[in-house]
Amino acid sequence: MSTSEPPQLYAAREPVFPRRVSGRFRTLKWWIMGITLGIYYLTPWIRWDRGPNLPDQAVLVDLANRRFYFFWIEIWPHEFYFVAGLLIMAGLGLFLFTSALGRVWCGYACPQTVWTDLFILVERWIEGDRNARVRLWHAKWDARKVRLRLMKYLSWAVIGLATGGAWIFYFADAPTLLRDLVTLNARPVAYTTMAILTATTILFGGIAREQVCIYMCPWPRIQAAMMDPDTITIGYRDWRGEPRGKHRKAEGAEDLGDCIDCNACVNVCPMGIDIRNGQQMECITCGLCIDACDDIMDKVGKPRGLVGYFALTDEVRECGGEKPIPVWQHVLRPRTILYTTLWSGVGVALVFALFIRPEIDMTVSPIRNPTFVTMSDGTIRNTYDIRLRNKHGEARPFNITLYGDPQLRLAIEGTPYSSVEVPPDSTQLSRVYVMAPRGSDAAMLDRTEIRFWVEDLANGERVSKDSVFNGDAR
Amino acid sequence: MSSDDKKSELGHGTTGHSWDGIEEWNNPLPRWWLWTFYVTIIWGVLFTIAYPAWPLISSATGGFLSYSTRANVDAEIAAVAERNAPLNERLVAIDLTTIRDDAELHGYAVNKGAAVFRANCSQCHGAGAAGVQASGYPSLLDDAWLWGGEIDQIAYTIRHGIRNEQDPDAHWSEMPAYGDIFTDEEISQVVHYALSLSDSPEHDPALASAGEQLWFDNCAACHGDEGMGMADLGAPNLTDAIWLYGGSLETVTETVTHSRFGIMPAWGLRLTDAEVAATAAYVHQLGGGQ
């Protein structure tokens, strides 16, 4: 250590003032922003008729009744593996895209990026472009600065409120909840959730912005580990750009590279970095520096692509004067094929599971305390809790029968009949007795295999479950 | 190392740590992160002031917000009790023999009764209500009932109990200890006769017929000439497959010699009328109710 002064472990945050830019990637990002925000804000308002007694909201997480509705699909809590499967698919999809195209998720689709983009857009409408914002930053707190800042935060608050508001609409009937919210009749948890999400939206999208990606988010660390030399990502072709310098006729511009050191790529960067320093943890690969540089290259009459998407392996080729290989050869490699296979496998399994799941759901729990009861006439009786789910909008009768030893008899508690009626969209517990007469095989054997059959009397569908009858083997 | 190399991408040099020439870049955190750390400390201190936190000798500091999970539970229990009050009134008013016609009330009673049973009855009768034969706690799942298995008879037994001093209306009957009255031979004869009533494989027909007269003179008054028992006296049926204390020769000899004196508290003195009715409804639907 040559210097005696200890290094500073904390530094002030460097404010970032991204400049407006237009171009291919900016246009793509506008489209993605419009589509993703549209999906987020509008989905709860889509209606879907499911018949009587069931909600008519297309996408609804009904926590109180433990149901998840997604258009024609209805998920019950015991089918939560569908959600787990979707999360696995989301993870594998992220691996696939990251190994093929780098941090495209971060740059285009991550909510943090989308909302930050929206907040910056609003900020630019109110306070002006980069230079105006830098001036305002340094300006004294006069009436104009107060007015602009107030307008900005108010607009952000409206966006935040809409964001937090849309979130809670996924958990209740949206039109009813909106009416309750406006008339102040909604439950406190709705207002609390809205307030928290409004605050976090403003905090993350408006104030913290790139700090979230650099210091809070684990993905940059994980995604960096998912990339390899064939991953297509954003870089600066320094072999073409260097040595950089202003192109002045008098100073022998022919010795200089294509980079005119105009800082356009730096000024538009929402992360506040210089892409010419190479791949950095902070870079979310949003492509705005490409748009900015292409614009400049057009103006100075040089070919586009000084900053662009390329793979590290192509850098070696291009430096050696070779042509880069086609994009599909980078993307199609064992790793991405493996991810695609896994992703599709989980997807196919989920769709398959969705189609084969039975309409009738039955669980049989034998009562094991006690395992059997001796009746006064010596009959041995076993008891089973049978839960039947009726997923339909109307009450349905289910017939319960027994298959096995013909000496066994079946009875349902509280009814002389062998059928039970299950109310609409609910689960019903029936206590079922199975009796073996004194001296019969089942009464004296330790275990006898039995099978319960349940038939939906409305449509004739049948389903069975195996269980065991315990006798008195003493 | 040149001064240029000393700069990291962010221009903050190294931390000065060096191991075998390997140095560590300094990537200083924005200072606002440090502030959030201080904020959490302040938040933590405020939390301990606002909420119960610091342990004292026998209690803890209460906190300015007077928050108490115990009070919350009390409030929730009170709210549930208030919500269920109309159901409880109906439960007290209804003729229990007709409760199954009212599906809503019956469902409520069974759930409520199950909770009361778990808290008060399961200690003797077991969580599954199967009883404990070795201790003479009867199974409530079968169709043999000492004091009657109809729902209002069950409710009476729960309310007043059996052979307790607290409730004058408690079921009361007492079998003499025949060890003080009979000779060992007479006991053996009458036990074999009793076992013959249920055709027990342990009984000796010769001893049983010798005990027949003893049975009619001493036992039939309560257990009946046929040994079918009498629910009004709590005298068990000796012809069926169910034995409260066990049906082996040894156990029945023990019962006849020393007698039994099973007791049950009068739950009417501890539970509300609605709880008694609910428990009766629960026990009645366990599989043996008549």
Short mmCIF file of N, CA, C and O in Angstrom, two decimals, chain A residues 40-88:
data_model
loop_
_atom_site.label_atom_id
_atom_site.label_comp_id
_atom_site.label_asym_id
_atom_site.label_seq_id
_atom_site.Cartn_x
_atom_site.Cartn_y
_atom_site.Cartn_z
N TYR A 40 -50.66 -5.83 -18.07
CA TYR A 40 -50.74 -5.70 -16.62
C TYR A 40 -51.98 -4.92 -16.17
O TYR A 40 -52.70 -5.35 -15.27
N TYR A 41 -52.24 -3.79 -16.83
CA TYR A 41 -53.34 -2.94 -16.35
C TYR A 41 -54.70 -3.46 -16.78
O TYR A 41 -55.70 -3.25 -16.09
N LEU A 42 -54.79 -4.13 -17.94
CA LEU A 42 -56.11 -4.46 -18.50
C LEU A 42 -56.60 -5.86 -18.14
O LEU A 42 -57.79 -6.12 -18.12
N THR A 43 -55.65 -6.79 -17.87
CA THR A 43 -56.05 -8.18 -17.65
C THR A 43 -57.18 -8.35 -16.63
O THR A 43 -58.12 -9.09 -16.88
N PRO A 44 -57.14 -7.66 -15.47
CA PRO A 44 -58.21 -7.91 -14.49
C PRO A 44 -59.61 -7.53 -15.01
O PRO A 44 -60.59 -7.94 -14.43
N TRP A 45 -59.65 -6.75 -16.09
CA TRP A 45 -60.96 -6.28 -16.56
C TRP A 45 -61.57 -7.20 -17.61
O TRP A 45 -62.69 -6.98 -18.04
N ILE A 46 -60.81 -8.22 -18.02
CA ILE A 46 -61.37 -9.17 -18.99
C ILE A 46 -62.39 -10.05 -18.27
O ILE A 46 -62.12 -10.57 -17.18
N ARG A 47 -63.56 -10.18 -18.88
CA ARG A 47 -64.63 -11.00 -18.29
C ARG A 47 -64.64 -12.38 -18.93
O ARG A 47 -64.23 -12.53 -20.08
N TRP A 48 -65.11 -13.37 -18.20
CA TRP A 48 -65.15 -14.75 -18.69
C TRP A 48 -66.32 -15.45 -18.01
O TRP A 48 -66.32 -15.61 -16.79
N ASP A 49 -67.29 -15.86 -18.80
CA ASP A 49 -68.49 -16.44 -18.22
C ASP A 49 -68.26 -17.89 -17.81
O ASP A 49 -67.92 -18.72 -18.64
N ARG A 50 -68.41 -18.18 -16.52
CA ARG A 50 -68.23 -19.56 -16.03
C ARG A 50 -69.54 -20.15 -15.54
O ARG A 50 -69.55 -21.19 -14.90
N GLY A 51 -70.64 -19.48 -15.79
CA GLY A 51 -71.91 -19.99 -15.31
C GLY A 51 -72.22 -19.46 -13.92
O GLY A 51 -71.45 -18.68 -13.36
N PRO A 52 -73.35 -19.92 -13.35
CA PRO A 52 -73.77 -19.37 -12.06
C PRO A 52 -72.84 -19.77 -10.93
O PRO A 52 -72.14 -20.78 -11.03
N ASN A 53 -72.82 -18.98 -9.89
CA ASN A 53 -72.08 -19.23 -8.65
C ASN A 53 -70.56 -19.13 -8.79
O ASN A 53 -69.85 -19.33 -7.83
N LEU A 54 -70.06 -18.87 -9.99
CA LEU A 54 -68.61 -18.77 -10.16
C LEU A 54 -68.27 -17.37 -10.67
O LEU A 54 -69.05 -16.76 -11.38
N PRO A 55 -67.08 -16.87 -10.30
CA PRO A 55 -66.72 -15.52 -10.72
C PRO A 55 -66.58 -15.42 -12.24
O PRO A 55 -66.20 -16.39 -12.89
N ASP A 56 -66.89 -14.24 -12.78
CA ASP A 56 -66.79 -14.08 -14.23
C ASP A 56 -65.58 -13.25 -14.62
O ASP A 56 -65.56 -12.60 -15.66
N GLN A 57 -64.53 -13.27 -13.76
CA GLN A 57 -63.29 -12.56 -14.08
C GLN A 57 -62.32 -13.56 -14.70
O GLN A 57 -62.08 -14.64 -14.14
N ALA A 58 -61.74 -13.18 -15.85
CA ALA A 58 -60.91 -14.14 -16.60
C ALA A 58 -59.71 -14.60 -15.79
O ALA A 58 -59.40 -15.77 -15.73
N VAL A 59 -59.01 -13.65 -15.15
CA VAL A 59 -57.84 -14.00 -14.35
C VAL A 59 -58.11 -13.53 -12.93
O VAL A 59 -58.25 -12.34 -12.68
N LEU A 60 -58.19 -14.47 -12.01
CA LEU A 60 -58.56 -14.12 -10.64
C LEU A 60 -57.85 -15.06 -9.67
O LEU A 60 -57.90 -16.27 -9.82
N VAL A 61 -57.18 -14.46 -8.68
CA VAL A 61 -56.61 -15.24 -7.59
C VAL A 61 -57.54 -15.06 -6.41
O VAL A 61 -57.53 -14.03 -5.75
N ASP A 62 -58.38 -16.07 -6.18
CA ASP A 62 -59.39 -15.97 -5.13
C ASP A 62 -58.82 -16.59 -3.86
O ASP A 62 -58.98 -17.78 -3.60
N LEU A 63 -58.12 -15.75 -3.07
CA LEU A 63 -57.44 -16.28 -1.89
C LEU A 63 -58.44 -16.78 -0.86
O LEU A 63 -58.23 -17.81 -0.23
N ALA A 64 -59.55 -16.06 -0.68
CA ALA A 64 -60.51 -16.42 0.36
C ALA A 64 -61.07 -17.82 0.10
O ALA A 64 -61.22 -18.61 1.02
N ASN A 65 -61.39 -18.12 -1.16
CA ASN A 65 -61.95 -19.44 -1.49
C ASN A 65 -60.91 -20.40 -2.03
O ASN A 65 -61.24 -21.49 -2.48
N ARG A 66 -59.66 -19.99 -2.02
CA ARG A 66 -58.54 -20.84 -2.46
C ARG A 66 -58.74 -21.38 -3.87
O ARG A 66 -58.73 -22.58 -4.11
N ARG A 67 -58.99 -20.47 -4.80
CA ARG A 67 -59.12 -20.86 -6.21
C ARG A 67 -58.29 -19.91 -7.06
O ARG A 67 -58.14 -18.73 -6.73
N PHE A 68 -57.75 -20.46 -8.15
CA PHE A 68 -57.08 -19.61 -9.12
C PHE A 68 -57.75 -19.83 -10.46
O PHE A 68 -57.83 -20.95 -10.95
N TYR A 69 -58.29 -18.74 -11.01
CA TYR A 69 -58.97 -18.84 -12.30
C TYR A 69 -58.11 -18.21 -13.38
O TYR A 69 -57.60 -17.09 -13.21
N PHE A 70 -57.91 -18.96 -14.48
CA PHE A 70 -57.20 -18.40 -15.62
C PHE A 70 -57.98 -18.79 -16.87
O PHE A 70 -57.89 -19.93 -17.33
N PHE A 71 -58.79 -17.87 -17.36
CA PHE A 71 -59.68 -18.14 -18.49
C PHE A 71 -60.44 -19.44 -18.26
O PHE A 71 -61.19 -19.53 -17.31
N TRP A 72 -60.21 -20.48 -19.10
CA TRP A 72 -60.99 -21.70 -18.95
C TRP A 72 -60.42 -22.65 -17.90
O TRP A 72 -61.01 -23.68 -17.60
N ILE A 73 -59.27 -22.31 -17.34
CA ILE A 73 -58.63 -23.21 -16.37
C ILE A 73 -58.97 -22.77 -14.96
O ILE A 73 -58.96 -21.58 -14.64
N GLU A 74 -59.29 -23.75 -14.11
CA GLU A 74 -59.53 -23.46 -12.70
C GLU A 74 -58.61 -24.33 -11.88
O GLU A 74 -58.61 -25.55 -12.01
N ILE A 75 -57.78 -23.69 -11.07
CA ILE A 75 -56.80 -24.44 -10.28
C ILE A 75 -57.24 -24.44 -8.82
O ILE A 75 -57.49 -23.37 -8.24
N TRP A 76 -57.31 -25.64 -8.24
CA TRP A 76 -57.60 -25.78 -6.81
C TRP A 76 -56.28 -25.92 -6.06
O TRP A 76 -55.25 -26.24 -6.67
N PRO A 77 -56.33 -25.73 -4.71
CA PRO A 77 -55.05 -25.75 -3.98
C PRO A 77 -54.27 -27.05 -4.17
O PRO A 77 -53.04 -27.03 -4.23
N HIS A 78 -54.97 -28.20 -4.30
CA HIS A 78 -54.24 -29.46 -4.43
C HIS A 78 -53.59 -29.58 -5.80
O HIS A 78 -52.85 -30.52 -6.04
N GLU A 79 -53.88 -28.64 -6.72
CA GLU A 79 -53.25 -28.66 -8.04
C GLU A 79 -52.20 -27.57 -8.17
O GLU A 79 -51.89 -27.10 -9.26
N PHE A 80 -51.64 -27.19 -7.02
CA PHE A 80 -50.70 -26.08 -7.02
C PHE A 80 -49.44 -26.41 -7.82
O PHE A 80 -48.69 -25.53 -8.19
N TYR A 81 -49.23 -27.72 -8.11
CA TYR A 81 -48.04 -28.09 -8.88
C TYR A 81 -48.05 -27.43 -10.26
O TYR A 81 -47.00 -27.27 -10.87
N PHE A 82 -49.22 -27.03 -10.75
CA PHE A 82 -49.26 -26.30 -12.02
C PHE A 82 -48.49 -24.97 -11.90
O PHE A 82 -47.75 -24.58 -12.80
N VAL A 83 -48.70 -24.30 -10.77
CA VAL A 83 -48.01 -23.03 -10.55
C VAL A 83 -46.51 -23.28 -10.42
O VAL A 83 -45.69 -22.56 -11.01
N ALA A 84 -46.16 -24.35 -9.68
CA ALA A 84 -44.74 -24.70 -9.56
C ALA A 84 -44.15 -24.98 -10.94
O ALA A 84 -43.05 -24.53 -11.26
N GLY A 85 -44.91 -25.70 -11.77
CA GLY A 85 -44.44 -26.01 -13.12
C GLY A 85 -44.23 -24.76 -13.94
O GLY A 85 -43.23 -24.64 -14.67
N LEU A 86 -45.17 -23.81 -13.83
CA LEU A 86 -45.01 -22.56 -14.58
C LEU A 86 -43.78 -21.80 -14.12
O LEU A 86 -43.07 -21.19 -14.93
N LEU A 87 -43.51 -21.83 -12.80
CA LEU A 87 -42.33 -21.14 -12.29
C LEU A 87 -41.05 -21.81 -12.81
O LEU A 87 -40.08 -21.14 -13.15
N ILE A 88 -41.06 -23.14 -12.87
CA ILE A 88 -39.90 -23.86 -13.42
C ILE A 88 -39.70 -23.46 -14.88
O ILE A 88 -38.58 -23.21 -15.33
#
